[in-house]
Short mmCIF file of C-alpha atoms in Angstrom, two decimals:
data_model
loop_
_atom_site.label_atom_id
_atom_site.label_comp_id
_atom_site.label_asym_id
_atom_site.label_seq_id
_atom_site.Cartn_x
_atom_site.Cartn_y
_atom_site.Cartn_z
CA MET A 166 67.85 19.30 11.55
CA LYS A 167 70.00 16.27 12.13
CA TYR A 168 73.48 16.44 13.59
CA SER A 169 76.23 16.10 11.02
CA SER A 170 78.71 14.75 13.54
CA THR A 171 79.75 11.20 12.77
CA MET A 172 79.19 8.80 15.61
CA THR A 173 81.78 6.11 15.23
CA ASN A 174 84.22 3.97 17.04
CA ARG A 175 86.26 3.22 13.88
CA CYS A 176 88.29 0.95 16.04
CA VAL A 177 92.04 0.79 15.99
CA GLN A 178 91.51 -2.85 16.92
CA PHE A 179 88.21 -3.36 15.22
CA GLY A 180 84.95 -4.04 17.05
CA VAL A 181 83.80 -7.60 17.43
CA MET A 182 80.54 -9.41 17.82
CA VAL A 183 79.74 -12.26 20.12
CA PHE A 184 76.76 -14.49 20.74
CA LEU A 185 75.08 -14.05 24.10
CA ALA A 186 73.68 -17.21 25.62
CA GLY A 187 73.84 -16.98 29.39
CA VAL A 188 77.51 -17.83 29.68
CA LEU A 189 78.71 -14.45 28.48
CA PHE A 190 77.18 -12.54 31.37
CA GLY A 191 76.33 -15.56 33.50
CA VAL A 192 79.91 -16.36 34.41
CA ALA A 193 80.45 -12.83 35.63
CA SER A 194 77.34 -12.88 37.79
CA GLY A 195 77.53 -16.52 38.79
CA CYS A 196 74.00 -17.19 37.59
CA ASP A 197 74.63 -19.75 34.85
CA ASP A 198 77.00 -22.68 35.02
CA SER A 199 75.28 -24.93 32.52
CA SER A 200 77.46 -24.24 29.49
CA THR A 201 80.02 -26.58 28.05
CA PRO A 202 83.24 -26.17 30.08
CA PHE A 203 86.21 -24.44 28.57
CA PRO A 204 88.19 -26.96 26.46
CA PRO A 205 89.93 -29.17 29.01
CA ASN A 206 93.56 -30.07 29.34
CA ASP A 207 93.88 -33.14 27.15
CA GLY A 208 97.61 -33.61 27.61
CA GLY A 209 97.33 -36.97 29.37
CA PRO A 210 96.87 -38.12 32.96
CA ASP A 211 99.78 -36.09 34.24
CA GLY A 212 98.38 -32.88 32.80
CA ASP A 213 101.80 -31.98 31.44
CA VAL A 214 100.41 -29.96 28.53
CA GLU A 215 99.15 -26.44 29.11
CA PRO A 216 95.38 -26.04 28.61
CA GLN A 217 94.26 -24.05 25.61
CA GLN A 218 94.20 -20.34 26.33
CA PRO A 219 91.00 -18.31 25.83
CA VAL A 220 92.46 -16.20 23.02
CA ASP A 221 93.61 -19.30 21.15
CA TRP A 222 90.18 -20.86 21.55
CA LEU A 223 88.53 -17.67 20.31
CA ALA A 224 90.80 -17.55 17.27
CA GLU A 225 89.76 -21.10 16.39
CA GLN A 226 86.04 -20.49 16.90
CA ALA A 227 85.73 -17.03 15.34
CA VAL A 228 83.82 -16.74 12.07
CA GLU A 229 85.34 -13.73 10.33
CA LEU A 230 82.88 -11.54 8.45
CA ASP A 231 83.40 -9.98 5.06
CA GLY A 232 82.33 -6.69 6.58
CA LEU A 233 79.61 -4.97 8.59
CA THR A 234 78.02 -2.74 5.95
CA TYR A 235 75.02 -4.07 4.08
CA ASP A 236 75.51 -4.17 0.30
CA PRO A 237 72.21 -4.57 -1.61
CA ILE A 238 74.05 -6.29 -4.48
CA GLY A 239 76.39 -8.26 -2.24
CA THR A 240 75.96 -11.68 -0.70
CA PHE A 241 75.58 -13.19 2.74
CA ASP A 242 77.95 -16.09 2.05
CA ASP A 243 80.03 -15.32 5.15
CA LEU A 244 76.96 -15.87 7.35
CA GLU A 245 76.08 -19.30 5.98
CA SER A 246 78.11 -21.09 8.65
CA VAL A 247 75.92 -19.53 11.38
CA ARG A 248 72.59 -19.88 9.56
CA ALA A 249 71.47 -22.78 11.74
CA THR A 250 71.94 -20.63 14.86
CA PHE A 251 69.43 -18.05 13.64
CA GLU A 252 66.98 -20.07 11.58
CA ALA A 253 63.39 -20.67 12.74
CA ARG A 254 63.68 -18.81 16.05
CA ARG A 255 60.77 -17.04 17.69
CA VAL A 256 63.00 -14.11 18.64
CA VAL A 257 66.46 -13.06 17.46
CA MET A 258 67.84 -10.34 19.75
CA LEU A 259 70.46 -7.97 18.29
CA GLY A 260 72.41 -6.03 20.90
CA GLU A 261 74.88 -3.16 20.89
CA GLY A 262 77.46 -2.20 23.50
CA ASP A 263 76.44 1.44 23.31
CA HIS A 264 73.88 3.29 21.23
CA GLY A 265 76.24 5.88 19.75
CA VAL A 266 78.43 3.61 17.62
CA VAL A 267 77.96 3.74 13.85
CA GLU A 268 79.31 0.21 13.35
CA ALA A 269 76.54 -1.08 15.59
CA ARG A 270 73.96 0.42 13.22
CA GLU A 271 75.86 -0.95 10.25
CA TYR A 272 76.02 -4.51 11.57
CA LYS A 273 72.37 -4.39 12.63
CA LEU A 274 71.22 -3.29 9.18
CA ARG A 275 73.23 -6.09 7.55
CA PHE A 276 71.92 -8.75 9.95
CA ILE A 277 68.36 -7.42 9.67
CA ALA A 278 68.61 -7.60 5.88
CA TRP A 279 69.89 -11.19 6.12
CA LEU A 280 67.23 -12.24 8.62
CA TYR A 281 64.49 -10.62 6.53
CA LEU A 282 65.56 -11.57 3.02
CA GLU A 283 67.10 -14.97 3.66
CA LEU A 284 65.54 -16.36 6.85
CA GLY A 285 61.98 -15.06 6.68
CA TYR A 286 61.74 -12.71 9.68
CA ASP A 287 59.39 -9.82 8.93
CA VAL A 288 58.93 -7.82 12.17
CA LEU A 289 61.65 -5.55 13.57
CA VAL A 290 61.15 -4.42 17.18
CA GLU A 291 63.41 -1.54 18.20
CA GLU A 292 64.30 0.04 21.55
CA LEU A 293 61.96 2.97 20.90
CA GLY A 294 58.57 3.95 22.23
CA LEU A 295 55.32 2.65 20.81
CA GLY A 296 54.35 6.06 19.43
CA GLU A 297 57.81 6.85 18.07
CA ALA A 298 57.98 3.50 16.30
CA ALA A 299 54.47 3.86 14.88
CA VAL A 300 55.45 7.11 13.17
CA ILE A 301 58.73 5.68 11.88
CA ASN A 302 56.85 2.63 10.58
CA GLU A 303 54.65 4.94 8.53
CA TYR A 304 57.82 6.23 6.85
CA ILE A 305 59.19 2.71 6.34
CA GLN A 306 55.95 1.57 4.70
CA SER A 307 55.23 4.68 2.63
CA GLY A 308 58.59 6.33 2.02
CA ASP A 309 57.09 9.69 3.01
CA VAL A 310 60.00 11.41 4.77
CA ALA A 311 57.59 13.74 6.58
CA PHE A 312 56.84 10.90 8.98
CA LEU A 313 60.52 10.45 9.77
CA GLU A 314 60.91 14.18 10.29
CA ASN A 315 57.93 14.13 12.68
CA ALA A 316 59.34 11.31 14.82
CA ASP A 317 59.99 12.13 18.48
CA ILE A 318 63.65 11.22 18.01
CA ASN A 319 64.10 14.69 16.48
CA ASP A 320 62.70 16.46 19.54
CA TYR A 321 65.56 15.84 21.93
CA ASP A 322 69.34 15.87 21.63
CA SER A 323 70.42 12.26 21.39
CA TYR A 324 72.30 9.79 19.25
CA PHE A 325 69.02 9.16 17.41
CA ARG A 326 69.15 12.62 15.90
CA THR A 327 72.11 11.89 13.64
CA ASN A 328 72.74 11.27 9.98
CA GLU A 329 73.78 7.70 10.78
CA THR A 330 70.51 6.87 12.50
CA TRP A 331 68.52 8.31 9.63
CA ALA A 332 70.62 6.23 7.24
CA PHE A 333 69.61 3.16 9.25
CA PHE A 334 65.90 3.94 8.85
CA GLU A 335 66.44 4.72 5.18
CA GLY A 336 68.14 1.34 4.84
CA ILE A 337 65.13 -0.41 6.39
CA ARG A 338 62.86 1.45 3.98
CA ALA A 339 65.10 0.40 1.05
CA LEU A 340 64.72 -3.26 2.08
CA ASN A 341 60.96 -2.91 1.68
CA GLU A 342 61.26 -1.17 -1.66
CA SER A 343 63.53 -3.85 -3.09
CA ARG A 344 61.92 -6.92 -1.48
CA PRO A 345 61.21 -9.92 -3.70
CA ALA A 346 57.79 -10.25 -5.30
CA GLY A 347 55.29 -11.75 -2.89
CA ARG A 348 57.41 -11.03 0.19
CA GLU A 349 55.59 -9.28 3.04
CA PRO A 350 57.06 -5.86 3.92
CA LEU A 351 59.25 -5.57 6.99
CA ARG A 352 57.29 -3.88 9.78
CA PHE A 353 58.77 -1.69 12.51
CA LEU A 354 57.52 -1.72 16.12
CA GLY A 355 58.73 -0.32 19.45
CA PHE A 356 58.81 -1.81 22.95
CA ASP A 357 60.29 0.92 25.13
CA LEU A 358 58.72 3.84 26.97
CA ASP A 359 57.79 6.83 24.82
CA HIS A 360 60.57 9.07 26.06
CA GLY A 361 59.72 11.87 23.63
CA ARG A 362 56.02 11.61 24.54
CA ARG A 363 54.78 13.84 21.70
CA ASN A 364 54.10 11.11 19.10
CA ALA A 365 52.19 8.90 21.52
CA ALA A 366 50.16 11.88 22.77
CA GLU A 367 49.29 12.99 19.23
CA LEU A 368 48.17 9.51 18.24
CA VAL A 369 45.94 9.09 21.30
CA VAL A 370 44.43 12.54 20.87
CA ALA A 371 43.75 11.80 17.19
CA TYR A 372 41.92 8.64 18.20
CA LEU A 373 39.87 10.55 20.79
CA GLU A 374 38.94 13.17 18.21
CA SER A 375 37.52 10.46 15.95
CA ALA A 376 35.95 8.13 18.53
CA ALA A 377 35.16 9.97 21.78
CA SER A 378 32.07 11.94 22.63
CA THR A 379 32.51 15.68 23.09
CA ALA A 380 32.09 15.30 26.84
CA LEU A 381 34.72 12.54 27.11
CA PHE A 382 37.15 14.43 24.86
CA ASP A 383 36.77 17.59 26.92
CA GLU A 384 37.38 15.59 30.08
CA ILE A 385 40.50 13.78 28.90
CA ARG A 386 42.21 16.21 26.50
CA PRO A 387 43.60 18.67 29.11
CA ALA A 388 45.71 15.89 30.68
CA PHE A 389 47.89 15.87 27.55
CA ASN A 390 49.03 19.40 28.33
CA CYS A 391 51.01 18.07 31.30
CA LEU A 392 53.48 15.35 30.31
CA GLY A 393 56.45 16.18 32.52
CA GLY A 394 57.78 13.96 35.26
CA THR A 395 55.93 15.73 38.08
CA PRO A 396 53.43 14.32 40.59
CA GLU A 397 50.76 16.59 39.13
CA CYS A 398 51.28 15.33 35.55
CA ASP A 399 51.53 11.73 36.73
CA THR A 400 48.25 11.94 38.68
CA SER A 401 46.41 13.85 35.94
CA LEU A 402 47.34 11.44 33.14
CA ALA A 403 46.60 8.37 35.26
CA ALA A 404 43.09 9.75 35.98
CA ALA A 405 42.55 10.47 32.27
CA LEU A 406 43.59 6.90 31.41
CA GLU A 407 41.09 5.58 33.95
CA SER A 408 38.32 7.61 32.30
CA PHE A 409 39.43 6.34 28.89
CA ARG A 410 39.19 2.73 30.01
CA ALA A 411 35.85 3.31 31.71
CA ALA A 412 34.46 4.49 28.36
CA SER A 413 35.85 1.49 26.44
CA ALA A 414 32.47 0.13 25.33
CA ASP A 415 31.42 3.45 23.78
CA LEU A 416 34.84 3.99 22.19
CA ILE A 417 34.86 0.52 20.62
CA ALA A 418 31.32 1.03 19.35
CA SER A 419 32.35 4.21 17.54
CA SER A 420 35.63 2.79 16.20
CA SER A 421 36.74 -0.85 16.37
CA GLN A 422 38.27 -3.23 18.89
CA GLY A 423 41.61 -3.08 17.12
CA GLU A 424 41.71 0.71 17.00
CA TYR A 425 40.74 0.94 20.64
CA ASP A 426 43.36 -1.61 21.71
CA GLU A 427 46.08 0.26 19.82
CA ALA A 428 45.09 3.60 21.36
CA ALA A 429 44.83 2.04 24.83
CA ALA A 430 48.33 0.57 24.55
CA LEU A 431 49.71 3.96 23.49
CA PHE A 432 47.85 5.73 26.30
CA GLN A 433 49.10 3.24 28.89
CA ASN A 434 52.67 3.52 27.62
CA LEU A 435 52.48 7.30 27.72
CA ALA A 436 51.17 7.27 31.30
CA ASP A 437 53.93 4.82 32.23
CA THR A 438 56.51 7.14 30.68
CA VAL A 439 55.35 10.10 32.73
CA HIS A 440 55.37 7.92 35.83
CA TYR A 441 58.90 6.71 35.00
CA TYR A 442 60.24 10.26 34.82
CA ARG A 443 58.54 11.13 38.10
CA LEU A 444 60.04 7.99 39.65
CA ALA A 445 63.48 8.88 38.31
CA THR A 446 63.51 11.98 40.52
CA GLU A 447 62.46 10.01 43.60
CA ASP A 448 63.98 6.54 43.26
CA GLU A 449 66.49 6.15 40.44
CA ALA A 450 67.04 2.43 40.98
CA GLY A 451 63.31 1.86 41.11
CA ALA A 452 62.89 3.76 37.85
CA VAL A 453 65.41 1.48 36.11
CA LEU A 454 63.53 -1.62 37.23
CA PHE A 455 60.19 -0.07 36.27
CA ARG A 456 61.40 0.71 32.75
CA GLU A 457 62.66 -2.84 32.23
CA SER A 458 59.31 -4.20 33.42
CA ILE A 459 57.51 -2.06 30.82
CA MET A 460 59.83 -3.40 28.13
CA MET A 461 58.92 -6.93 29.21
CA ARG A 462 55.19 -6.17 29.12
CA ASN A 463 55.39 -4.59 25.67
CA ALA A 464 57.54 -7.40 24.27
CA ASP A 465 55.07 -9.99 25.62
CA ALA A 466 52.20 -8.13 23.96
CA ILE A 467 54.03 -8.10 20.62
CA LEU A 468 54.79 -11.81 20.89
CA ALA A 469 51.13 -12.51 21.60
CA ALA A 470 50.04 -10.51 18.55
CA GLU A 471 52.71 -11.61 16.07
CA PRO A 472 52.84 -15.31 15.19
CA GLY A 473 56.03 -15.13 13.13
CA GLY A 474 59.68 -14.57 13.99
CA LEU A 475 60.73 -11.27 15.54
CA ILE A 476 63.99 -9.33 15.36
CA LEU A 477 64.40 -7.43 18.62
CA SER A 478 67.06 -4.70 18.65
CA ALA A 479 68.31 -3.11 21.89
CA HIS A 480 71.29 -2.38 24.11
CA ASN A 481 73.36 -5.39 25.21
CA LEU A 482 72.10 -4.92 28.77
CA HIS A 483 68.51 -5.46 27.67
CA VAL A 484 69.16 -8.50 25.48
CA ALA A 485 71.52 -10.19 27.97
CA ARG A 486 70.17 -13.56 29.02
CA ALA A 487 72.02 -13.70 32.34
CA PHE A 488 72.69 -10.38 34.02
CA SER A 489 70.61 -10.54 37.16
CA ASP A 490 71.55 -8.74 40.35
CA ALA A 491 69.67 -10.41 43.17
CA SER A 492 70.51 -7.51 45.47
CA ASN A 493 68.19 -5.10 43.67
CA GLY A 494 65.81 -7.43 41.83
CA TRP A 495 67.21 -6.56 38.41
CA GLU A 496 66.01 -8.81 35.63
CA THR A 497 66.70 -8.07 31.98
CA LEU A 498 64.29 -8.37 29.09
CA GLY A 499 66.55 -11.10 27.73
CA GLU A 500 66.28 -13.09 30.96
CA HIS A 501 62.51 -12.68 30.93
CA LEU A 502 62.23 -13.99 27.38
CA ALA A 503 64.67 -16.81 28.13
CA THR A 504 62.33 -18.06 30.86
CA SER A 505 59.07 -17.46 28.98
CA LEU A 506 60.21 -19.08 25.72
CA VAL A 507 61.71 -22.49 25.12
CA GLU A 508 65.46 -22.59 24.54
CA GLU A 509 65.15 -23.24 20.82
CA ASP A 510 62.99 -20.15 20.32
CA LEU A 511 65.53 -17.53 21.40
CA VAL A 512 69.03 -16.46 20.39
CA SER A 513 70.93 -13.34 21.44
CA LEU A 514 73.71 -11.54 19.60
CA ALA A 515 75.74 -8.78 21.25
CA PHE A 516 78.06 -6.23 19.67
CA THR A 517 81.11 -4.89 21.42
CA PHE A 518 84.34 -3.09 20.54
CA ALA A 519 87.75 -2.40 22.01
CA GLY A 520 88.96 1.02 20.93
CA GLY A 521 88.61 4.01 18.60
CA GLN A 522 86.39 7.08 18.98
CA HIS A 523 82.81 7.52 20.10
CA LEU A 524 80.27 10.31 19.89
CA VAL A 525 78.87 10.89 23.38
CA ARG A 526 76.52 13.35 25.01
CA THR A 527 78.06 15.29 27.89
CA MET A 528 76.98 18.27 29.99
CA ALA A 529 78.64 20.44 27.34
CA GLY A 530 76.77 18.83 24.45
CA PHE A 531 78.02 16.27 21.96
CA GLU A 532 81.71 15.43 22.00
CA VAL A 533 83.87 12.87 20.23
CA LEU A 534 85.88 11.05 22.86
CA ALA A 535 88.47 8.30 22.68
CA VAL A 536 87.35 4.89 23.89
CA ASP A 537 89.41 3.74 26.86
CA ALA A 538 91.47 0.61 26.53
CA PRO A 539 89.49 -2.42 27.75
CA MET A 540 90.02 -3.81 31.23
CA GLU A 541 92.55 -6.59 31.39
CA GLN A 542 90.89 -10.01 30.95
CA SER A 543 87.56 -8.42 30.02
CA LEU A 544 85.79 -9.85 27.01
CA GLU A 545 86.77 -6.83 24.94
CA ASP A 546 90.41 -7.38 25.94
CA LEU A 547 90.26 -11.04 24.93
CA PHE A 548 88.51 -10.30 21.65
CA SER A 549 90.95 -7.53 20.73
CA GLN A 550 93.83 -10.01 21.06
CA VAL A 551 92.40 -12.30 18.39
CA GLY A 552 93.75 -9.97 15.70
CA ALA A 553 90.96 -10.57 13.18
CA GLY A 554 88.62 -8.15 11.48
CA PRO A 555 84.96 -8.12 12.50
CA PHE A 556 83.98 -11.62 13.57
CA VAL A 557 81.25 -13.54 15.30
CA VAL A 558 81.79 -16.30 17.85
CA ASP A 559 79.41 -18.54 19.76
CA VAL A 560 80.52 -18.36 23.39
CA ARG A 561 78.12 -21.13 24.35
CA ALA A 562 80.72 -23.54 23.02
CA GLY A 563 83.24 -22.77 25.77
CA ARG A 564 84.15 -20.65 28.76
CA LEU A 565 86.32 -17.58 28.30
CA GLY A 566 88.19 -17.62 31.57
CA THR A 567 86.93 -17.23 35.11
CA ASP A 568 85.70 -13.64 35.12
CA PRO A 569 84.77 -12.23 31.68
CA ARG A 570 83.35 -8.92 32.91
#
């Protein structure tokens, strides 16, 4: 059963969107100073005219949107002025300031529809595990709701197990059903660890049942009974993966290279997930870095396999192109892609908001809490002062003050 609670910020001062391109997070961390400077004082040699203030500059640059909700019979006319920013990219990254905000899902569905129907992108990569996404993709392609009900996202209490999240997946499915004749269906992939673990385990076991010898199956299968974040589970699954890889020639002979590669990727991701949860009990900071490295590896593998444009959807922290912390070695997925792709191949869009209510998970369960007022001179503070409805602005065109945290 899904939660009926509405996760929403329904902002008093409505949420805003902003392009991420190094300067947004780079100014705060001091790791990017290559952007165009904030509009200079052009009041003459004596500088007797005040320079343009950040809020005034934002108000001039903002492209106000007709709304966030995707309307299948509506238009994308309000996005035409930013078409050139998103056209013909290798990767378009769509961020969100927090996962439990319904407007974030709404804007993502509308942008995904635009990118798919108007700009030709046909692969959506979500911040979900490989196994979880594979099951959800089966629903998106077939419409069989049993696949969606079987997805790992229903196994643990999270923002994924909500009516709004299901509506998002249903919206993706509807895009496929109503796509123009001759248009390839939108496919759904994951790049995160398989936090639920069940879907990935079931898919690997199913492959073993069809391709492995009885002896190999009997050797490996017991490891899937121990998927917790303990040293014992970590060691057992790693040994099973080693046996799986050692038998690759026989497995490929009884299946295919493609089937083996898919199962091997799932198996590796599952083993990495178990290791991550073990690491989280021993070295929390190390676990965070490990997870981001797995995201990078999985994203690289998808890029290598998919020749067309990708839509990559994740938290703002993952899609940020300049958020490094040299003190702990932190590097985001966005930074990794920014260095591995040429500049013209990548664009990042973040979503943030400045007030309202938010469904959050606490020690007591799910609660609807008020969003605190933004910090003075933070980006959210500056955006909330613009006074517009939902809007998008390219912050690469100027600097928003000295410390936009």
